[in-house]
Each structure stands twice: as C-alpha cells, then as structure tokens.
Tab-separated table of C-alpha atoms and ligand atoms in Angstrom:
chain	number	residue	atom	x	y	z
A	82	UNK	CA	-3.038	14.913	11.962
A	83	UNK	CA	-4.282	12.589	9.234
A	84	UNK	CA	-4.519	9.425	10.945
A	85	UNK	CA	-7.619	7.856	12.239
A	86	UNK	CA	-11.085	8.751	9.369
A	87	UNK	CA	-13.640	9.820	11.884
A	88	UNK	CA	-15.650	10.649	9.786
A	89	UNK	CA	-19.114	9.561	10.218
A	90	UNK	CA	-18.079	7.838	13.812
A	91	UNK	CA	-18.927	10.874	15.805
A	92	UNK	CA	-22.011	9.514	17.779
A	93	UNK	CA	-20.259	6.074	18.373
A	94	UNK	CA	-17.225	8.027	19.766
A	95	UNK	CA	-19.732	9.557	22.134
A	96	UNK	CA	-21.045	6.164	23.413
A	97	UNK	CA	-17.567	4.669	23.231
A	98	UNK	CA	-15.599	7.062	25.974
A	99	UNK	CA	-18.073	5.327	28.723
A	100	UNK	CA	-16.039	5.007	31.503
A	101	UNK	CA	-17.368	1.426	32.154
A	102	UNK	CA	-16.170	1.157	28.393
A	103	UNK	CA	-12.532	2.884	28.926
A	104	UNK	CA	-12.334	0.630	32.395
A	105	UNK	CA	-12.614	-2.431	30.532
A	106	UNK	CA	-10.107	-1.679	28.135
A	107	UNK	CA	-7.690	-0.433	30.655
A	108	UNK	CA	-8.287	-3.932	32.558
A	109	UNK	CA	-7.480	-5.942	29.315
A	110	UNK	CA	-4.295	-4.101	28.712
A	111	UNK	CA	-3.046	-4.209	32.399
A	112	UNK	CA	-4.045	-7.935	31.954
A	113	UNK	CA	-2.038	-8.486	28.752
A	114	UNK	CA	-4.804	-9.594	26.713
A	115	UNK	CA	-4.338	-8.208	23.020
A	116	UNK	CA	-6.642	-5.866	21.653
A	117	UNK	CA	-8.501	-7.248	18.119
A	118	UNK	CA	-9.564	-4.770	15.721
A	119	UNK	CA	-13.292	-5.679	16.320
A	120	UNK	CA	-12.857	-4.683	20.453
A	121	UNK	CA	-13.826	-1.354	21.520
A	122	UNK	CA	-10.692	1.090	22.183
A	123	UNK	CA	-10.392	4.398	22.950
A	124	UNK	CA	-10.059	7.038	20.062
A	125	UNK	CA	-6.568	8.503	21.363
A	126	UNK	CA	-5.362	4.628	21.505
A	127	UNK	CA	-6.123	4.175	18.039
A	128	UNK	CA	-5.106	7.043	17.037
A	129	UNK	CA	-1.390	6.831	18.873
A	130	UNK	CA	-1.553	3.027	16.974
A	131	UNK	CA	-2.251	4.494	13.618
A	132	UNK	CA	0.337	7.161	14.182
A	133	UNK	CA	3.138	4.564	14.926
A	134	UNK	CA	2.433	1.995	12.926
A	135	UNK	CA	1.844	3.797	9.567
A	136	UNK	CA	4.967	5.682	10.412
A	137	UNK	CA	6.852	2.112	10.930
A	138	UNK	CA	5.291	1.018	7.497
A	139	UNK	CA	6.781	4.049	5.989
A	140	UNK	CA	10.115	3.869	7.344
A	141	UNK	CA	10.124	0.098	5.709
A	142	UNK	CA	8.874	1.699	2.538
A	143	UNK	CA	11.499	4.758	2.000
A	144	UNK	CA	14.366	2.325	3.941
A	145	UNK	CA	13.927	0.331	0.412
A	146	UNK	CA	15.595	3.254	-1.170
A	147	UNK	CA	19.220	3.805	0.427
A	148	UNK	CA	20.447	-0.422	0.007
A	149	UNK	CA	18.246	-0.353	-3.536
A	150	UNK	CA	20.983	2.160	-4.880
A	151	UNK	CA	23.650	-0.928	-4.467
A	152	UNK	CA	22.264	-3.434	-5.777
A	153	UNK	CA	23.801	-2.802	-9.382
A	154	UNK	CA	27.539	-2.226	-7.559
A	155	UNK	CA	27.606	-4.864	-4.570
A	156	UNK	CA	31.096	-6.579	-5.163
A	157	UNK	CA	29.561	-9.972	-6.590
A	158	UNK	CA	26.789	-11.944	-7.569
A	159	UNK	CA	26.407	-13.802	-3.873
A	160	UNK	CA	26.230	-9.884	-2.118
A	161	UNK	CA	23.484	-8.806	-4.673
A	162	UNK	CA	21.543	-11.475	-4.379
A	163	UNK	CA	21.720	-11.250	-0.716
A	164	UNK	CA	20.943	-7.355	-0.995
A	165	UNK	CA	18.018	-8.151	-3.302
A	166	UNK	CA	16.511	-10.336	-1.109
A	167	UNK	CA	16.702	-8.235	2.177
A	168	UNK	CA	15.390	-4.986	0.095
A	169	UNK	CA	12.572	-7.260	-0.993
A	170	UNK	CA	12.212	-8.084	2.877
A	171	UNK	CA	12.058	-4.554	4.017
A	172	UNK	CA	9.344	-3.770	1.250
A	173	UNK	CA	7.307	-7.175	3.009
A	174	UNK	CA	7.806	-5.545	6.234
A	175	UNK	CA	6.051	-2.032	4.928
A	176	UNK	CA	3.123	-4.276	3.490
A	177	UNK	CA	2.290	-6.319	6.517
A	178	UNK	CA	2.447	-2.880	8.727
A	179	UNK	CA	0.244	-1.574	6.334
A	180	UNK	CA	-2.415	-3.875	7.131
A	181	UNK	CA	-1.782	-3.950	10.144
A	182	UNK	CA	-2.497	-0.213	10.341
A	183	UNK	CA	-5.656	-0.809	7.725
A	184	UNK	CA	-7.180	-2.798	10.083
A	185	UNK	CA	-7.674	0.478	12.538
A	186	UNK	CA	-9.500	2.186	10.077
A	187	UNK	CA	-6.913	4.082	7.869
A	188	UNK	CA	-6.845	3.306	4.469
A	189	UNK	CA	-3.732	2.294	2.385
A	190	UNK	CA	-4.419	5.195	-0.075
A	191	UNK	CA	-4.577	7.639	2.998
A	192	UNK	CA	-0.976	6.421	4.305
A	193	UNK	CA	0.683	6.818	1.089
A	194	UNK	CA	-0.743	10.143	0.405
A	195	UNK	CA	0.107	11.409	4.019
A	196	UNK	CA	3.821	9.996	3.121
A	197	UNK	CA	3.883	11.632	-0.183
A	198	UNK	CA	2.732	14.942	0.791
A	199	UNK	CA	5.161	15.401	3.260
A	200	UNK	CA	2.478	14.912	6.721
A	201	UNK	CA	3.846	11.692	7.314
A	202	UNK	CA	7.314	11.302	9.121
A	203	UNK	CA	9.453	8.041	8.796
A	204	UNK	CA	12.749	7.372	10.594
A	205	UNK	CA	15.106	9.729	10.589
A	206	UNK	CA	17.782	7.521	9.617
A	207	UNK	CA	16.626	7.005	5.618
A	208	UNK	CA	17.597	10.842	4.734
A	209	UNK	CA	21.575	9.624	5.175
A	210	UNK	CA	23.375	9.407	2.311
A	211	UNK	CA	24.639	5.385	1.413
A	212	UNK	CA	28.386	6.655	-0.136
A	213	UNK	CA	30.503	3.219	-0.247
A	214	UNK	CA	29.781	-0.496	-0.037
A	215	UNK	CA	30.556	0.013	3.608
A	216	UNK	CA	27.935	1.614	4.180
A	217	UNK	CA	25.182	-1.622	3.153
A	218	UNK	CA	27.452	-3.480	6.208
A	219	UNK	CA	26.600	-0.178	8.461
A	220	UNK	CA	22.785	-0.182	7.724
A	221	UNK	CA	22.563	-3.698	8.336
A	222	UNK	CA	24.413	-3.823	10.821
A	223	UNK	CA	23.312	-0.732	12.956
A	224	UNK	CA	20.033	0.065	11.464
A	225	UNK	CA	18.796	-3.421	11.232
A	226	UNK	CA	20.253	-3.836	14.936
A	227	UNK	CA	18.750	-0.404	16.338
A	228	UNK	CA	15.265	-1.874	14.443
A	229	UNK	CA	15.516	-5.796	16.322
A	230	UNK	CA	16.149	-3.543	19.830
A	231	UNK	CA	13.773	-1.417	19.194
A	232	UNK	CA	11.045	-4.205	17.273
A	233	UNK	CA	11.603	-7.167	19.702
A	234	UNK	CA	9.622	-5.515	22.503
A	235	UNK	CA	6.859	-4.848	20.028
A	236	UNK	CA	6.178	-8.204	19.980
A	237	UNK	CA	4.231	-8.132	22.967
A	238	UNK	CA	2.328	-4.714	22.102
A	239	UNK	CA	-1.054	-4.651	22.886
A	240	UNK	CA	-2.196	-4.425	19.815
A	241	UNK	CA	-2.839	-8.004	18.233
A	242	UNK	CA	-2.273	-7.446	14.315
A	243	UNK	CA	0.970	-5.329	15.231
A	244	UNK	CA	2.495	-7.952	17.715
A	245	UNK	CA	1.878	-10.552	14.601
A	246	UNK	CA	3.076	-8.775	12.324
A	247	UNK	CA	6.179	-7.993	14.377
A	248	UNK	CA	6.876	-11.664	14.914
A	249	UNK	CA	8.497	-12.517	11.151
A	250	UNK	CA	9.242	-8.751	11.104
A	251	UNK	CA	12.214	-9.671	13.880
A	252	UNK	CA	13.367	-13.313	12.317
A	253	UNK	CA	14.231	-11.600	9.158
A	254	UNK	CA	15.566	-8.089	10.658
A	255	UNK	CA	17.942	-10.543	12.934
A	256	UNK	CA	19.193	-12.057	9.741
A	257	UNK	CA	19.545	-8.718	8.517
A	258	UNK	CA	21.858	-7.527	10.758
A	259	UNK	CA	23.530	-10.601	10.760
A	260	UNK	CA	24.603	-10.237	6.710
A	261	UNK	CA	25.210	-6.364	7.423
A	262	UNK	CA	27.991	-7.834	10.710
A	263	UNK	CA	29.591	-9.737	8.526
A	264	UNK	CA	29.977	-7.440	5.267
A	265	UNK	CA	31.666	-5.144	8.039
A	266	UNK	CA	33.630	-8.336	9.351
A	267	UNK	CA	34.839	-8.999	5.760
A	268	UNK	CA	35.608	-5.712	5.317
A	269	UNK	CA	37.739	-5.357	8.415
A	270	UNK	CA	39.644	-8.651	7.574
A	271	UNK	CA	40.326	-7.241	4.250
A	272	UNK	CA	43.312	-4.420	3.139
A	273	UNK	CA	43.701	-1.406	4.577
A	274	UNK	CA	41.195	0.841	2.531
A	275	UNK	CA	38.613	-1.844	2.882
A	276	UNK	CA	39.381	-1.928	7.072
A	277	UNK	CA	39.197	2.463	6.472
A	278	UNK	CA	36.054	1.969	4.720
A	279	UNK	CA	34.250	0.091	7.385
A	280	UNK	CA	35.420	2.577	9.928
A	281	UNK	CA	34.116	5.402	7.923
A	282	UNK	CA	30.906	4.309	7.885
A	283	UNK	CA	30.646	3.219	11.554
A	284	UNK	CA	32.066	7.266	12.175
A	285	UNK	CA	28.631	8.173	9.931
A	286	UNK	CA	26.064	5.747	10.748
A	287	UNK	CA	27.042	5.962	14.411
A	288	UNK	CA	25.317	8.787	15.990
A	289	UNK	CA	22.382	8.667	13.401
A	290	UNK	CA	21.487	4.807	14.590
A	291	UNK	CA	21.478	6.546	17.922
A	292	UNK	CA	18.901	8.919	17.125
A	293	UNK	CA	16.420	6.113	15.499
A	294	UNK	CA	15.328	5.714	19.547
A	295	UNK	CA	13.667	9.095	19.429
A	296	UNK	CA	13.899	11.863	21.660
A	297	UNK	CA	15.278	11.222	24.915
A	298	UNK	CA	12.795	10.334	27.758
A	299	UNK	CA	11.903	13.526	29.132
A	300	UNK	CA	11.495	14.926	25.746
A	301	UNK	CA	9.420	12.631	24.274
A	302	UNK	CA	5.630	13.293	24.186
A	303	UNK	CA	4.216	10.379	23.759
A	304	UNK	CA	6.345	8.128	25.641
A	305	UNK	CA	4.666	7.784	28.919
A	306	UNK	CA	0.886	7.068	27.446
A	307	UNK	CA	2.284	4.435	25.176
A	308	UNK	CA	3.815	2.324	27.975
A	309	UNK	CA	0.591	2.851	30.038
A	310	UNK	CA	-1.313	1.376	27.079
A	311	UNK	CA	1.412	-0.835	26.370
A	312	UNK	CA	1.407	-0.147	23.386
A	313	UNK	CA	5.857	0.401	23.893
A	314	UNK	CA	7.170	-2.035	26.158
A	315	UNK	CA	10.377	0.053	26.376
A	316	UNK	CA	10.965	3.595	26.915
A	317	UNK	CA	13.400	5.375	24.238
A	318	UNK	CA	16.396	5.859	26.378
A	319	UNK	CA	16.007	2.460	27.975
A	320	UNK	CA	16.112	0.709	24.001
A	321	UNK	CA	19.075	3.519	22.969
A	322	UNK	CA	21.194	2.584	26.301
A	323	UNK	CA	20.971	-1.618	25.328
A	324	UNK	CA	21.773	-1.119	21.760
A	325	UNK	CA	24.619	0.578	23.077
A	326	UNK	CA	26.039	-1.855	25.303
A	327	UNK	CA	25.299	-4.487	22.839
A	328	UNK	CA	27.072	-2.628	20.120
A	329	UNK	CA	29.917	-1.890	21.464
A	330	UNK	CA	31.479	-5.150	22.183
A	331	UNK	CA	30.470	-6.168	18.437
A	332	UNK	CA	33.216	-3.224	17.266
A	333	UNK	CA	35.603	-3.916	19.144
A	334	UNK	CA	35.814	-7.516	18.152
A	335	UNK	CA	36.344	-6.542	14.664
A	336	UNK	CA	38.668	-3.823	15.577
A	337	UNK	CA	36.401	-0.800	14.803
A	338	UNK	CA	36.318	2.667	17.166
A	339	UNK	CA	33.150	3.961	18.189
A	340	UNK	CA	33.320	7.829	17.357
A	341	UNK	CA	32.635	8.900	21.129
A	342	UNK	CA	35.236	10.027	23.251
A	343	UNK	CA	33.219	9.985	25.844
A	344	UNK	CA	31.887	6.586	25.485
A	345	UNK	CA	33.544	4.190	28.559
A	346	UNK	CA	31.839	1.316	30.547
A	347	UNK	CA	30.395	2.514	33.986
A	348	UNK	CA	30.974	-1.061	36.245
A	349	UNK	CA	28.471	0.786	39.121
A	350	UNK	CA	25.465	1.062	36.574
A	351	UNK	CA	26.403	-2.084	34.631
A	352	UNK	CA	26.090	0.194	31.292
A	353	UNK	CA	28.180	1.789	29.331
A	354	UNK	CA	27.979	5.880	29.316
A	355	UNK	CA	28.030	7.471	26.165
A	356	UNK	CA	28.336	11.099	25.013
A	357	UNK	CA	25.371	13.721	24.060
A	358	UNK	CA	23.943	13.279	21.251
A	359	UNK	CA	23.455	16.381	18.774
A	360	UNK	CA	19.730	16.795	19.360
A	361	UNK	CA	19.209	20.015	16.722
A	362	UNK	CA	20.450	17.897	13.964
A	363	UNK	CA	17.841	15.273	14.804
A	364	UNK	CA	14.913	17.568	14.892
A	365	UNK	CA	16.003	19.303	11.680
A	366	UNK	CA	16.128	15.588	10.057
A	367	UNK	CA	12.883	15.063	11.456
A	368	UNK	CA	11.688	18.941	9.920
A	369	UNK	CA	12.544	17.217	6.338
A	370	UNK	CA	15.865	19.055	6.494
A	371	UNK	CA	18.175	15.569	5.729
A	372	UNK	CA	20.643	15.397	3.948
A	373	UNK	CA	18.848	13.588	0.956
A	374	UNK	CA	15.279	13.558	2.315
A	375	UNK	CA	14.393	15.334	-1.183
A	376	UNK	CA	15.845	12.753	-3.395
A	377	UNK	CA	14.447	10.067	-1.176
A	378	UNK	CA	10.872	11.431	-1.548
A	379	UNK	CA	11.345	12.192	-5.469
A	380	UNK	CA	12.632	8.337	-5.657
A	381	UNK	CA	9.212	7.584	-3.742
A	382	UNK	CA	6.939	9.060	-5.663
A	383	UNK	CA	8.716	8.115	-8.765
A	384	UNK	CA	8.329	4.208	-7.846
A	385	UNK	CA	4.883	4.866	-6.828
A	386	UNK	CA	3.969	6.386	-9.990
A	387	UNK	CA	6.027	3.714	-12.160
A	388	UNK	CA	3.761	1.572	-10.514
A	389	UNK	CA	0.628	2.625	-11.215
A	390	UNK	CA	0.262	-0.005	-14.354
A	391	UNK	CA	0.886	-3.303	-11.951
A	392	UNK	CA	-1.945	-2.023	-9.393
A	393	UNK	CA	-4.390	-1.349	-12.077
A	394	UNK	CA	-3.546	-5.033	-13.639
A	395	UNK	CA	-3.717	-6.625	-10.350
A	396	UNK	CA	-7.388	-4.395	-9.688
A	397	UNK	CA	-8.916	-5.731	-13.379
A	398	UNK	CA	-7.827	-9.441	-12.076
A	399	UNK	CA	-9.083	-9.440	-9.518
A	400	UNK	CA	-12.708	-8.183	-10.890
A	401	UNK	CA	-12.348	-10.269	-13.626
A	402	UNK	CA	-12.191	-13.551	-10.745
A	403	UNK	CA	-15.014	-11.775	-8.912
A	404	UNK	CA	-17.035	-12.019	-12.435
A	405	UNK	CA	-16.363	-15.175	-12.670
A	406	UNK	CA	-16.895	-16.499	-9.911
A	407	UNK	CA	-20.286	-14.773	-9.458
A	408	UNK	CA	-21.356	-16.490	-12.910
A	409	UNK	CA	-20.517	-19.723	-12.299
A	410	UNK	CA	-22.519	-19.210	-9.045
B	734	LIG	N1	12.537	9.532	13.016
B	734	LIG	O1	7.186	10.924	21.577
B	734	LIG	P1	8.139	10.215	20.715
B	734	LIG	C1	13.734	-0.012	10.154
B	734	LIG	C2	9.036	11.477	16.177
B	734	LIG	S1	12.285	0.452	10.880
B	734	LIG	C3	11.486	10.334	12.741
B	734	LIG	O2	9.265	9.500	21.380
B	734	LIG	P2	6.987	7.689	19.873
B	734	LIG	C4	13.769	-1.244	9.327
B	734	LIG	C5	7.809	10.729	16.657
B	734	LIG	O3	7.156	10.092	15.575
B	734	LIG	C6	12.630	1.999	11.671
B	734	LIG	N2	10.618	10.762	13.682
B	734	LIG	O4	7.347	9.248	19.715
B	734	LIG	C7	14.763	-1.118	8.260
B	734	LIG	C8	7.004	11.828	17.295
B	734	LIG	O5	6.352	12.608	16.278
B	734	LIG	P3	4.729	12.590	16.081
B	734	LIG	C9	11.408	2.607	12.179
B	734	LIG	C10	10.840	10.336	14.940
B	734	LIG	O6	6.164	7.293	18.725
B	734	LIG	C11	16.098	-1.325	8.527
B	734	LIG	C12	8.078	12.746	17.862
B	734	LIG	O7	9.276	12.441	17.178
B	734	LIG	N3	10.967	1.915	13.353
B	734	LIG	O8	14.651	0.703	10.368
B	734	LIG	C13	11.890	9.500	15.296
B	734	LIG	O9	6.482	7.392	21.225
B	734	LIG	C14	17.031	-1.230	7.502
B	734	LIG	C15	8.231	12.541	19.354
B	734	LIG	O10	8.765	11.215	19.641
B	734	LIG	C16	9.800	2.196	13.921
B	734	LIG	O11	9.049	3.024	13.463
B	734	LIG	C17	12.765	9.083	14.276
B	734	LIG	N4	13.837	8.308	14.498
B	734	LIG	O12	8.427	6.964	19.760
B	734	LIG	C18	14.345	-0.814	6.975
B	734	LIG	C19	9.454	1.394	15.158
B	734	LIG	N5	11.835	9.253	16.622
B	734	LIG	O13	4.384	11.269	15.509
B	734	LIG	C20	15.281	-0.728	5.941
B	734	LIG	C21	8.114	1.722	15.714
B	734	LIG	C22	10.767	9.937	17.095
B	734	LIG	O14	4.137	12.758	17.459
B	734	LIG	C23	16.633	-0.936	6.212
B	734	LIG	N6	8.063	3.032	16.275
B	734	LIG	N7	10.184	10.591	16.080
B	734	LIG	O15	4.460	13.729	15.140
B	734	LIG	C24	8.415	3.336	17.542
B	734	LIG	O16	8.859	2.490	18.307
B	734	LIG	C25	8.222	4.752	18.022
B	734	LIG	O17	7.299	5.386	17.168
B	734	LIG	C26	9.536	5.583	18.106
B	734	LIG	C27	9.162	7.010	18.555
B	734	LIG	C28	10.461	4.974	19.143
B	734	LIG	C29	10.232	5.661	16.760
C-alpha cells in the first residue's frame, strides 16, 4: 500500500496507539467533532483517509479525460462552453482533494506516482468508453448524480479538510448533473435518432453508475470500520438503493427505459428492487481490465508530462517572490 510515509514516525506511532490516546479519539468521533490534521489519530484512520481520499482525487483527475474528448464536437458554442467549464470543475475538485489528502502526510508527488504506476485505483466508471454526444448527458447525468449521492454524506465526514472540501465539491457536482439532465432532456425532445441516442447511453452508463457504490455490503472490506470512524456516513448498498429510487422517476419523465427487467417498485419496503448486478465485470474493471483503462492512463501521463514546463515556471516564480521578498526584508 503506498499511502501514509511512515517513515521516520515509528516511535511516535508507538506512543500514539495509547489507549487513553485511541479513547479520546473514539469519543470525538462518536461526538461529531471533526478531526484537524494537527489532532492525534490512529495510524489505520489515516491511513483508510489517505486511501479514500487520494483515490477520490484521482477519480476527479482521470474523470477529466472521457467529457475532455467532446469538447471539440459538442453541438454548439453554448454546450462547449458549458463542457469546458465543468471539465475545468472536475480538475478543481482533484486539486482541493489533493490537499486535502496532503494534509495527512502524503505528498502530491507520491499520489500521482501511485496513479501513474498503476497502485492507485480510481472509479471504475472512467475506463467506459464516451461514443456519442449522448453520452456527456449520461455522465452528467448519472455519474455526476451517483457522485452528489454518494459525496453529500461526506460532508459530514469526520475528517475536517475532507468535509470542506466536499462542501463546493457538491454545489458544483449538483449543477453538473443538472446540465447532463437536461442534454438528455433535449435529446429526448428531439427526433427520433437523437431520442435513440439518449436511450443508448442510459442502456451503457446504466449498470456501470451502479457499480460506482462499490461492492455490495457484505463484500466490502472496509465498509464497517469507516462508518464506525465515520469517516462514510452511508453504507454502499444503502447510497446504490437511493440513487436508484431517485433515478428512476427522472427516466421515466423523459420517456427513457431503465435496462432492468427486473427493476419494479416494492410499496412494502418503500424502494424500488432492482436486478443483480454483474459483479465479475466490476472487479475486472477494478483489475485495470476496462474497456479503455489503457488509453485513459496513456492520456494521463501524456498531460502530466505536457505539463511539466507550467510546474517548473510556476516553481522559478515562486522562488523568484521568495528572493525578493527576503531582500527587501
Ligand atoms: N472503482 O471496501 P470498499 C466523480 C474499491 S468522483 C474502483 O467498499 P470503500 C466525479 C475500493 O477502493 C467518483 N474501485 O471500499 C466526477 C476498495 O479497494 P482498496 C469517485 C472501487 O473505500 C463525475 C475495494 O474496492 N468517488 O465521479 C470502487 O469503503 C463526473 C473494496 O471496496 C469517490 O471516490 C469503484 N467504483 O468504499 C468526475 C467517493 N468501489 O482501496 C468527472 C469517495 C470500490 O481497499 C465526471 N469514495 N472500490 O484497495 C468512497 O466513498 C469510497 O471509497 C467508495 C468505496 C464508496 C468508492
């Protein structure tokens, strides 16, 4: 695992699992006090933190890469502007995660190479292929949606620089999925083709927004410490089962079909039931065996080395301010 640098924290990790230590923490989280970067926390906390958060950062990071292939082709100037703007959003998203994940101890440069070297996972959903225009209306849609359902709760993790960051992380995913409804609601209102178009990529993006939850409950390891912690608010299944029933009605007001047959509401649980998911397909996804996961990480790496020039201006600024500043002192 690369996460947390211990490196040289040994002896203080000795000190720090006093249980007078771990029963104050577990007092401030059952209290829901946030925990600051400066408070004492147990290793495996952090370390679960780091894990999620860096892995939300990166999902922000490589989700750049399926909407950035549109922007050249949306159907007019008001749709790419739109699409430039909420690709520039997601990329704000990975940045303030980033931090947030700095602040535990885990360098930026240790992130990006875990990502780039393959260690690091991000969501599942990013190694889908974005075919037709429909498919920007999907993403926002359902991917932005599954993200609010999934993000809202986070707002109230225990960690402090997470549940910031998550706060202007949900007012612009909302409007997110709000521009992705309404590409599908134009596209439904629209001739036939465009109305087939829309329901092709609901029949893609359908059962892979499903799978963004994670593994179901009793499958998923690290489920049950992360709600003691608090660190999720919401179990997987509980976040897959609202998205559902909030979904639902959203299709069927534009006249779209949910590809489950077995999807039908249940009036005794208040919920709609839904059909099994295809579990092997999300674990080989997750094994780096998507459909496009190569190109995605080739785009990546590309970017990152494109990019090399703009950090090494922005570095010499900002030493040449530092100079400065120190002689005029
Ligand atoms: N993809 O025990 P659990 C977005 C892994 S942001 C890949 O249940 P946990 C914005 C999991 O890491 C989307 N891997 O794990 C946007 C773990 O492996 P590990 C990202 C997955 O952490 C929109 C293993 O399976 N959002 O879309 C996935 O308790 C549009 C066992 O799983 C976040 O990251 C998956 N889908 O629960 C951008 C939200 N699911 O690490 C552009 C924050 C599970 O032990 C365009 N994260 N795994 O080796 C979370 O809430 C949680 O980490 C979960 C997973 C719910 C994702």
């Amino acid at each position: 695992m690369y996460t947390t640098d211990l490196s040289g924290k040994q002896q203080a990790d000795k000190i720090a699992e006093d249980p007078a230590l771990v029963a104050a923490f577990e007092a401030r989280v059952a209290n829901d006090d946030f925990i600051e970067p400066k408070d004492w926390m147990p290793e495996a906390y952090r370390k679960t933190l780091v894990r999620q958060i860096s892995q939300h950062a990166h999902s922000e990071i490589v989700g750049m890469l399926p909407e950035g292939n549109w922007i050249t082709r949306a159907p007019n100037l008001r749709r790419k502007a739109i699409l430039l703007a909420k690709v520039q959003d997601e990329g704000g998203h990975g940045l303030y995660l980033y931090c947030a994940a700095e602040t535990l101890g885990t360098s930026r440069q240790q992130m990006i190479e875990a990502l780039h070297s393959g260690k690091a996972k991000y969501s599942t959903i990013f190694n889908y292929p974005t075919l037709t225009w429909a498919d920007i209306g999907a993403i926002g849609w359902l991917v932005d949606g599954a993200a609010i359902m999934n993000q809202v709760p986070l707002q109230r993790t225990s960690y402090g620089p997470y549940a910031r960051a998550m706060v202007r992380i949900c007012k612009e995913e909302s409007f997110h999925q709000r521009q992705g409804y309404e590409i599908m609601m134009a596209l439904c209102a629209g001739t036939k083709d465009q109305k087939r178009m829309a329901q092709d990529a609901l029949d893609r993006w359908w059962w892979p927004s499903l799978m963004m939850f994670g593994p179901p409950d009793d499958n998923s390891p690290n489920t049950a410490q992360s709600i003691r912690w608090r660190i999720k608010r919401e179990t997987n299944d509980e976040l897959r089962q609202k998205f559902v029933d909030v979904t639902v009605p959203q299709a069927e007001a534009i006249g779209l079909k949910v590809p489950d047959p077995a999807l039908s509401w249940n009036d005794a649980r208040g919920h709609y039931d839904f059909g099994d998911i295809d579990w092997d397909e999300f674990y080989a996804v997750v094994r780096g065996e998507g459909l496009v996961a190569k190109e995605r990480m080739t785009a990546r790496i590309q970017a990152w080395e494109d990019g090399a020039w703009v950090r090494e201006a922005a570095q010499a600024h900002a030493m040449k301010r530092e100079a400065a500043k120190l002689a005029a002192e």
